[in-house]
Amino acid sequence: MFDEYNTRTLYVGNLSERVTEDFLLALFGQIGPCKCCKIIHEPGNDPYAFVEFIDGSSAAAALAALNKRMVLGK
């Protein structure tokens, strides 16, 4: 069974090429403490990232606050 408060990692899609891991850590870190971030670049696709939080409640709060938000034009 899926429990959003135990999920600590968020998928962040459709990113601008200008977004950096430091930028994402600063953005998501405003909502809750982040452990790490990894941006994936695949040829022909927009970059996407995985942001891992220290705890599930911070990840849930970030999802609620930033889901479908535009960042750097995307």
Tab-separated table of N, CA, C and O in Angstrom:
chain	number	residue	atom	x	y	z
A	1	MET	N	0.834	-1.178	0.000
A	1	MET	CA	0.000	0.000	0.000
A	1	MET	C	0.883	1.248	0.000
A	1	MET	O	1.875	1.319	0.694
A	2	PHE	N	0.525	2.257	-0.767
A	2	PHE	CA	1.272	3.505	-0.879
A	2	PHE	C	0.978	4.400	0.317
A	2	PHE	O	-0.159	4.628	0.670
A	3	ASP	N	2.033	4.878	0.950
A	3	ASP	CA	1.897	5.803	2.076
A	3	ASP	C	2.753	7.024	1.774
A	3	ASP	O	3.976	6.966	1.843
A	4	GLU	N	2.102	8.138	1.408
A	4	GLU	CA	2.843	9.326	0.980
A	4	GLU	C	3.761	9.877	2.065
A	4	GLU	O	4.742	10.536	1.771
A	5	TYR	N	3.490	9.609	3.329
A	5	TYR	CA	4.343	10.128	4.402
A	5	TYR	C	5.583	9.283	4.635
A	5	TYR	O	6.482	9.690	5.353
A	6	ASN	N	5.662	8.107	4.022
A	6	ASN	CA	6.874	7.301	4.089
A	6	ASN	C	7.708	7.452	2.817
A	6	ASN	O	8.813	6.957	2.763
A	7	THR	N	7.159	8.096	1.805
A	7	THR	CA	7.885	8.324	0.564
A	7	THR	C	8.726	9.578	0.732
A	7	THR	O	8.198	10.645	1.017
A	8	ARG	N	10.032	9.438	0.563
A	8	ARG	CA	10.931	10.573	0.761
A	8	ARG	C	11.497	11.129	-0.529
A	8	ARG	O	12.142	12.173	-0.516
A	9	THR	N	11.295	10.470	-1.653
A	9	THR	CA	11.877	10.905	-2.912
A	9	THR	C	10.792	11.345	-3.879
A	9	THR	O	9.817	10.636	-4.088
A	10	LEU	N	10.989	12.525	-4.459
A	10	LEU	CA	10.055	13.060	-5.445
A	10	LEU	C	10.685	13.053	-6.832
A	10	LEU	O	11.860	13.380	-6.991
A	11	TYR	N	9.880	12.698	-7.812
A	11	TYR	CA	10.250	12.838	-9.216
A	11	TYR	C	9.855	14.245	-9.643
A	11	TYR	O	8.733	14.691	-9.382
A	12	VAL	N	10.778	14.954	-10.285
A	12	VAL	CA	10.522	16.313	-10.753
A	12	VAL	C	10.788	16.319	-12.256
A	12	VAL	O	11.928	16.166	-12.694
A	13	GLY	N	9.732	16.473	-13.052
A	13	GLY	CA	9.865	16.357	-14.493
A	13	GLY	C	9.743	17.665	-15.234
A	13	GLY	O	9.428	18.704	-14.662
A	14	ASN	N	10.036	17.572	-16.558
A	14	ASN	CA	9.860	18.696	-17.473
A	14	ASN	C	10.671	19.911	-17.032
A	14	ASN	O	10.178	21.033	-17.016
A	15	LEU	N	11.921	19.689	-16.681
A	15	LEU	CA	12.781	20.768	-16.192
A	15	LEU	C	13.435	21.542	-17.332
A	15	LEU	O	13.668	21.008	-18.408
A	16	SER	N	13.755	22.776	-17.042
A	16	SER	CA	14.530	23.601	-17.956
A	16	SER	C	15.975	23.096	-17.988
A	16	SER	O	16.486	22.577	-16.988
A	17	GLU	N	16.641	23.270	-19.115
A	17	GLU	CA	18.058	22.914	-19.233
A	17	GLU	C	18.920	23.741	-18.277
A	17	GLU	O	20.025	23.350	-17.928
A	18	ARG	N	18.403	24.902	-17.844
A	18	ARG	CA	19.168	25.803	-16.979
A	18	ARG	C	19.127	25.403	-15.505
A	18	ARG	O	19.903	25.922	-14.711
A	19	VAL	N	18.250	24.502	-15.138
A	19	VAL	CA	18.119	24.101	-13.736
A	19	VAL	C	19.338	23.273	-13.315
A	19	VAL	O	19.790	22.405	-14.047
A	20	THR	N	19.841	23.575	-12.113
A	20	THR	CA	20.961	22.813	-11.555
A	20	THR	C	20.503	22.075	-10.300
A	20	THR	O	19.461	22.386	-9.721
A	21	GLU	N	21.311	21.122	-9.873
A	21	GLU	CA	21.002	20.396	-8.644
A	21	GLU	C	21.009	21.346	-7.443
A	21	GLU	O	20.152	21.247	-6.569
A	22	ASP	N	21.947	22.285	-7.413
A	22	ASP	CA	21.988	23.256	-6.312
A	22	ASP	C	20.718	24.107	-6.279
A	22	ASP	O	20.189	24.403	-5.205
A	23	PHE	N	20.237	24.493	-7.455
A	23	PHE	CA	19.008	25.285	-7.529
A	23	PHE	C	17.830	24.495	-6.962
A	23	PHE	O	17.042	25.010	-6.166
A	24	LEU	N	17.695	23.235	-7.369
A	24	LEU	CA	16.593	22.406	-6.880
A	24	LEU	C	16.696	22.168	-5.372
A	24	LEU	O	15.684	22.204	-4.664
A	25	LEU	N	17.900	21.940	-4.882
A	25	LEU	CA	18.066	21.753	-3.441
A	25	LEU	C	17.672	23.014	-2.675
A	25	LEU	O	17.048	22.931	-1.618
A	26	ALA	N	18.011	24.180	-3.218
A	26	ALA	CA	17.628	25.442	-2.568
A	26	ALA	C	16.108	25.638	-2.621
A	26	ALA	O	15.493	26.042	-1.630
A	27	LEU	N	15.505	25.350	-3.774
A	27	LEU	CA	14.063	25.517	-3.940
A	27	LEU	C	13.288	24.583	-3.009
A	27	LEU	O	12.433	25.018	-2.230
A	28	PHE	N	13.573	23.306	-3.083
A	28	PHE	CA	12.850	22.334	-2.265
A	28	PHE	C	13.245	22.429	-0.797
A	28	PHE	O	12.451	22.125	0.085
A	29	GLY	N	14.472	22.869	-0.530
A	29	GLY	CA	14.930	23.027	0.846
A	29	GLY	C	14.196	24.105	1.605
A	29	GLY	O	14.212	24.120	2.840
A	30	GLN	N	13.523	24.993	0.893
A	30	GLN	CA	12.704	26.005	1.560
A	30	GLN	C	11.483	25.365	2.233
A	30	GLN	O	10.902	25.948	3.138
A	31	ILE	N	11.117	24.199	1.754
A	31	ILE	CA	9.932	23.509	2.285
A	31	ILE	C	10.312	22.500	3.368
A	31	ILE	O	9.616	22.361	4.362
A	32	GLY	N	11.413	21.815	3.164
A	32	GLY	CA	11.866	20.833	4.132
A	32	GLY	C	13.283	20.416	3.833
A	32	GLY	O	13.777	20.616	2.718
A	33	PRO	N	13.973	19.829	4.803
A	33	PRO	CA	15.371	19.449	4.602
A	33	PRO	C	15.532	18.344	3.548
A	33	PRO	O	14.848	17.328	3.598
A	34	CYS	N	16.417	18.600	2.591
A	34	CYS	CA	16.700	17.654	1.509
A	34	CYS	C	17.996	16.912	1.792
A	34	CYS	O	18.949	17.480	2.322
A	35	LYS	N	18.018	15.667	1.391
A	35	LYS	CA	19.218	14.851	1.542
A	35	LYS	C	20.103	14.973	0.302
A	35	LYS	O	21.310	15.161	0.400
A	36	CYS	N	19.485	14.858	-0.887
A	36	CYS	CA	20.256	14.946	-2.129
A	36	CYS	C	19.326	15.164	-3.315
A	36	CYS	O	18.102	15.081	-3.192
A	37	CYS	N	19.938	15.425	-4.458
A	37	CYS	CA	19.197	15.656	-5.694
A	37	CYS	C	20.043	15.145	-6.851
A	37	CYS	O	21.267	15.307	-6.853
A	38	LYS	N	19.393	14.542	-7.828
A	38	LYS	CA	20.094	14.053	-9.022
A	38	LYS	C	19.284	14.419	-10.252
A	38	LYS	O	18.125	14.019	-10.389
A	39	ILE	N	19.888	15.205	-11.152
A	39	ILE	CA	19.250	15.554	-12.424
A	39	ILE	C	19.709	14.556	-13.476
A	39	ILE	O	20.895	14.252	-13.585
A	40	ILE	N	18.759	14.079	-14.263
A	40	ILE	CA	19.033	13.125	-15.338
A	40	ILE	C	18.838	13.842	-16.667
A	40	ILE	O	17.787	14.443	-16.912
A	41	HIS	N	19.862	13.777	-17.523
A	41	HIS	CA	19.791	14.349	-18.870
A	41	HIS	C	19.814	13.197	-19.868
A	41	HIS	O	20.778	12.436	-19.912
A	42	GLU	N	18.750	13.073	-20.646
A	42	GLU	CA	18.681	12.065	-21.703
A	42	GLU	C	18.533	12.786	-23.031
A	42	GLU	O	17.707	13.703	-23.141
A	43	PRO	N	19.279	12.386	-24.044
A	43	PRO	CA	19.175	13.048	-25.344
A	43	PRO	C	17.743	13.016	-25.877
A	43	PRO	O	17.060	11.991	-25.813
A	44	GLY	N	17.267	14.167	-26.340
A	44	GLY	CA	15.946	14.259	-26.936
A	44	GLY	C	14.810	14.463	-25.950
A	44	GLY	O	13.656	14.568	-26.361
A	45	ASN	N	15.101	14.487	-24.658
A	45	ASN	CA	14.070	14.666	-23.630
A	45	ASN	C	14.431	15.816	-22.707
A	45	ASN	O	15.603	16.144	-22.534
A	46	ASP	N	13.408	16.404	-22.094
A	46	ASP	CA	13.658	17.408	-21.064
A	46	ASP	C	14.326	16.734	-19.874
A	46	ASP	O	14.026	15.579	-19.555
A	47	PRO	N	15.209	17.452	-19.190
A	47	PRO	CA	15.805	16.880	-17.979
A	47	PRO	C	14.732	16.615	-16.916
A	47	PRO	O	13.682	17.267	-16.899
A	48	TYR	N	15.019	15.675	-16.054
A	48	TYR	CA	14.163	15.399	-14.913
A	48	TYR	C	15.061	15.105	-13.724
A	48	TYR	O	16.272	14.907	-13.879
A	49	ALA	N	14.485	15.117	-12.541
A	49	ALA	CA	15.305	14.945	-11.342
A	49	ALA	C	14.573	14.113	-10.302
A	49	ALA	O	13.355	13.952	-10.345
A	50	PHE	N	15.358	13.623	-9.364
A	50	PHE	CA	14.849	12.984	-8.166
A	50	PHE	C	15.399	13.777	-6.990
A	50	PHE	O	16.607	13.988	-6.895
A	51	VAL	N	14.509	14.245	-6.137
A	51	VAL	CA	14.896	14.993	-4.945
A	51	VAL	C	14.531	14.141	-3.741
A	51	VAL	O	13.371	13.763	-3.568
A	52	GLU	N	15.528	13.834	-2.914
A	52	GLU	CA	15.288	13.021	-1.722
A	52	GLU	C	15.288	13.914	-0.489
A	52	GLU	O	16.206	14.702	-0.270
A	53	PHE	N	14.258	13.766	0.301
A	53	PHE	CA	14.102	14.523	1.538
A	53	PHE	C	14.540	13.681	2.730
A	53	PHE	O	14.620	12.455	2.639
A	54	ILE	N	14.786	14.348	3.842
A	54	ILE	CA	15.164	13.651	5.075
A	54	ILE	C	13.994	12.834	5.617
A	54	ILE	O	14.178	11.744	6.150
A	55	ASP	N	12.776	13.356	5.456
A	55	ASP	CA	11.607	12.648	5.972
A	55	ASP	C	10.436	12.754	4.996
A	55	ASP	O	10.399	13.632	4.135
A	56	GLY	N	9.502	11.842	5.138
A	56	GLY	CA	8.363	11.766	4.241
A	56	GLY	C	7.412	12.942	4.339
A	56	GLY	O	6.808	13.343	3.348
A	57	SER	N	7.277	13.516	5.521
A	57	SER	CA	6.355	14.648	5.652
A	57	SER	C	6.859	15.870	4.878
A	57	SER	O	6.062	16.622	4.324
A	58	SER	N	8.168	16.061	4.809
A	58	SER	CA	8.721	17.157	4.004
A	58	SER	C	8.489	16.914	2.518
A	58	SER	O	8.169	17.841	1.769
A	59	ALA	N	8.636	15.674	2.088
A	59	ALA	CA	8.376	15.337	0.686
A	59	ALA	C	6.912	15.580	0.339
A	59	ALA	O	6.599	16.132	-0.724
A	60	ALA	N	6.011	15.201	1.235
A	60	ALA	CA	4.577	15.417	0.999
A	60	ALA	C	4.256	16.908	0.946
A	60	ALA	O	3.464	17.355	0.100
A	61	ALA	N	4.873	17.696	1.820
A	61	ALA	CA	4.652	19.141	1.816
A	61	ALA	C	5.179	19.772	0.529
A	61	ALA	O	4.539	20.655	-0.055
A	62	ALA	N	6.332	19.312	0.053
A	62	ALA	CA	6.897	19.834	-1.193
A	62	ALA	C	6.016	19.477	-2.383
A	62	ALA	O	5.804	20.304	-3.274
A	63	LEU	N	5.503	18.274	-2.395
A	63	LEU	CA	4.604	17.858	-3.475
A	63	LEU	C	3.364	18.739	-3.501
A	63	LEU	O	2.948	19.224	-4.554
A	64	ALA	N	2.795	18.989	-2.343
A	64	ALA	CA	1.598	19.828	-2.265
A	64	ALA	C	1.894	21.266	-2.688
A	64	ALA	O	1.080	21.902	-3.364
A	65	ALA	N	3.053	21.777	-2.320
A	65	ALA	CA	3.385	23.179	-2.591
A	65	ALA	C	3.854	23.427	-4.021
A	65	ALA	O	3.578	24.488	-4.595
A	66	LEU	N	4.563	22.468	-4.613
A	66	LEU	CA	5.222	22.735	-5.893
A	66	LEU	C	4.705	21.917	-7.067
A	66	LEU	O	5.163	22.117	-8.190
A	67	ASN	N	3.769	21.021	-6.852
A	67	ASN	CA	3.257	20.208	-7.947
A	67	ASN	C	2.643	21.097	-9.031
A	67	ASN	O	1.828	21.966	-8.736
A	68	LYS	N	3.063	20.879	-10.269
A	68	LYS	CA	2.570	21.602	-11.451
A	68	LYS	C	2.923	23.093	-11.442
A	68	LYS	O	2.308	23.879	-12.141
A	69	ARG	N	3.934	23.482	-10.682
A	69	ARG	CA	4.391	24.880	-10.659
A	69	ARG	C	5.417	25.108	-11.748
A	69	ARG	O	6.207	24.227	-12.078
A	70	MET	N	5.421	26.304	-12.313
A	70	MET	CA	6.381	26.653	-13.341
A	70	MET	C	7.649	27.184	-12.695
A	70	MET	O	7.604	28.031	-11.793
A	71	VAL	N	8.793	26.675	-13.154
A	71	VAL	CA	10.098	27.104	-12.663
A	71	VAL	C	10.999	27.360	-13.873
A	71	VAL	O	11.152	26.485	-14.726
A	72	LEU	N	11.535	28.549	-13.944
A	72	LEU	CA	12.408	28.941	-15.059
A	72	LEU	C	11.734	28.690	-16.420
A	72	LEU	O	12.360	28.193	-17.354
A	73	GLY	N	10.459	29.009	-16.489
A	73	GLY	CA	9.744	28.938	-17.757
A	73	GLY	C	9.221	27.576	-18.151
A	73	GLY	O	8.655	27.409	-19.232
A	74	LYS	N	9.393	26.570	-17.311
A	74	LYS	CA	8.894	25.215	-17.633
A	74	LYS	C	8.094	24.690	-16.480
A	74	LYS	O	8.246	25.067	-15.369
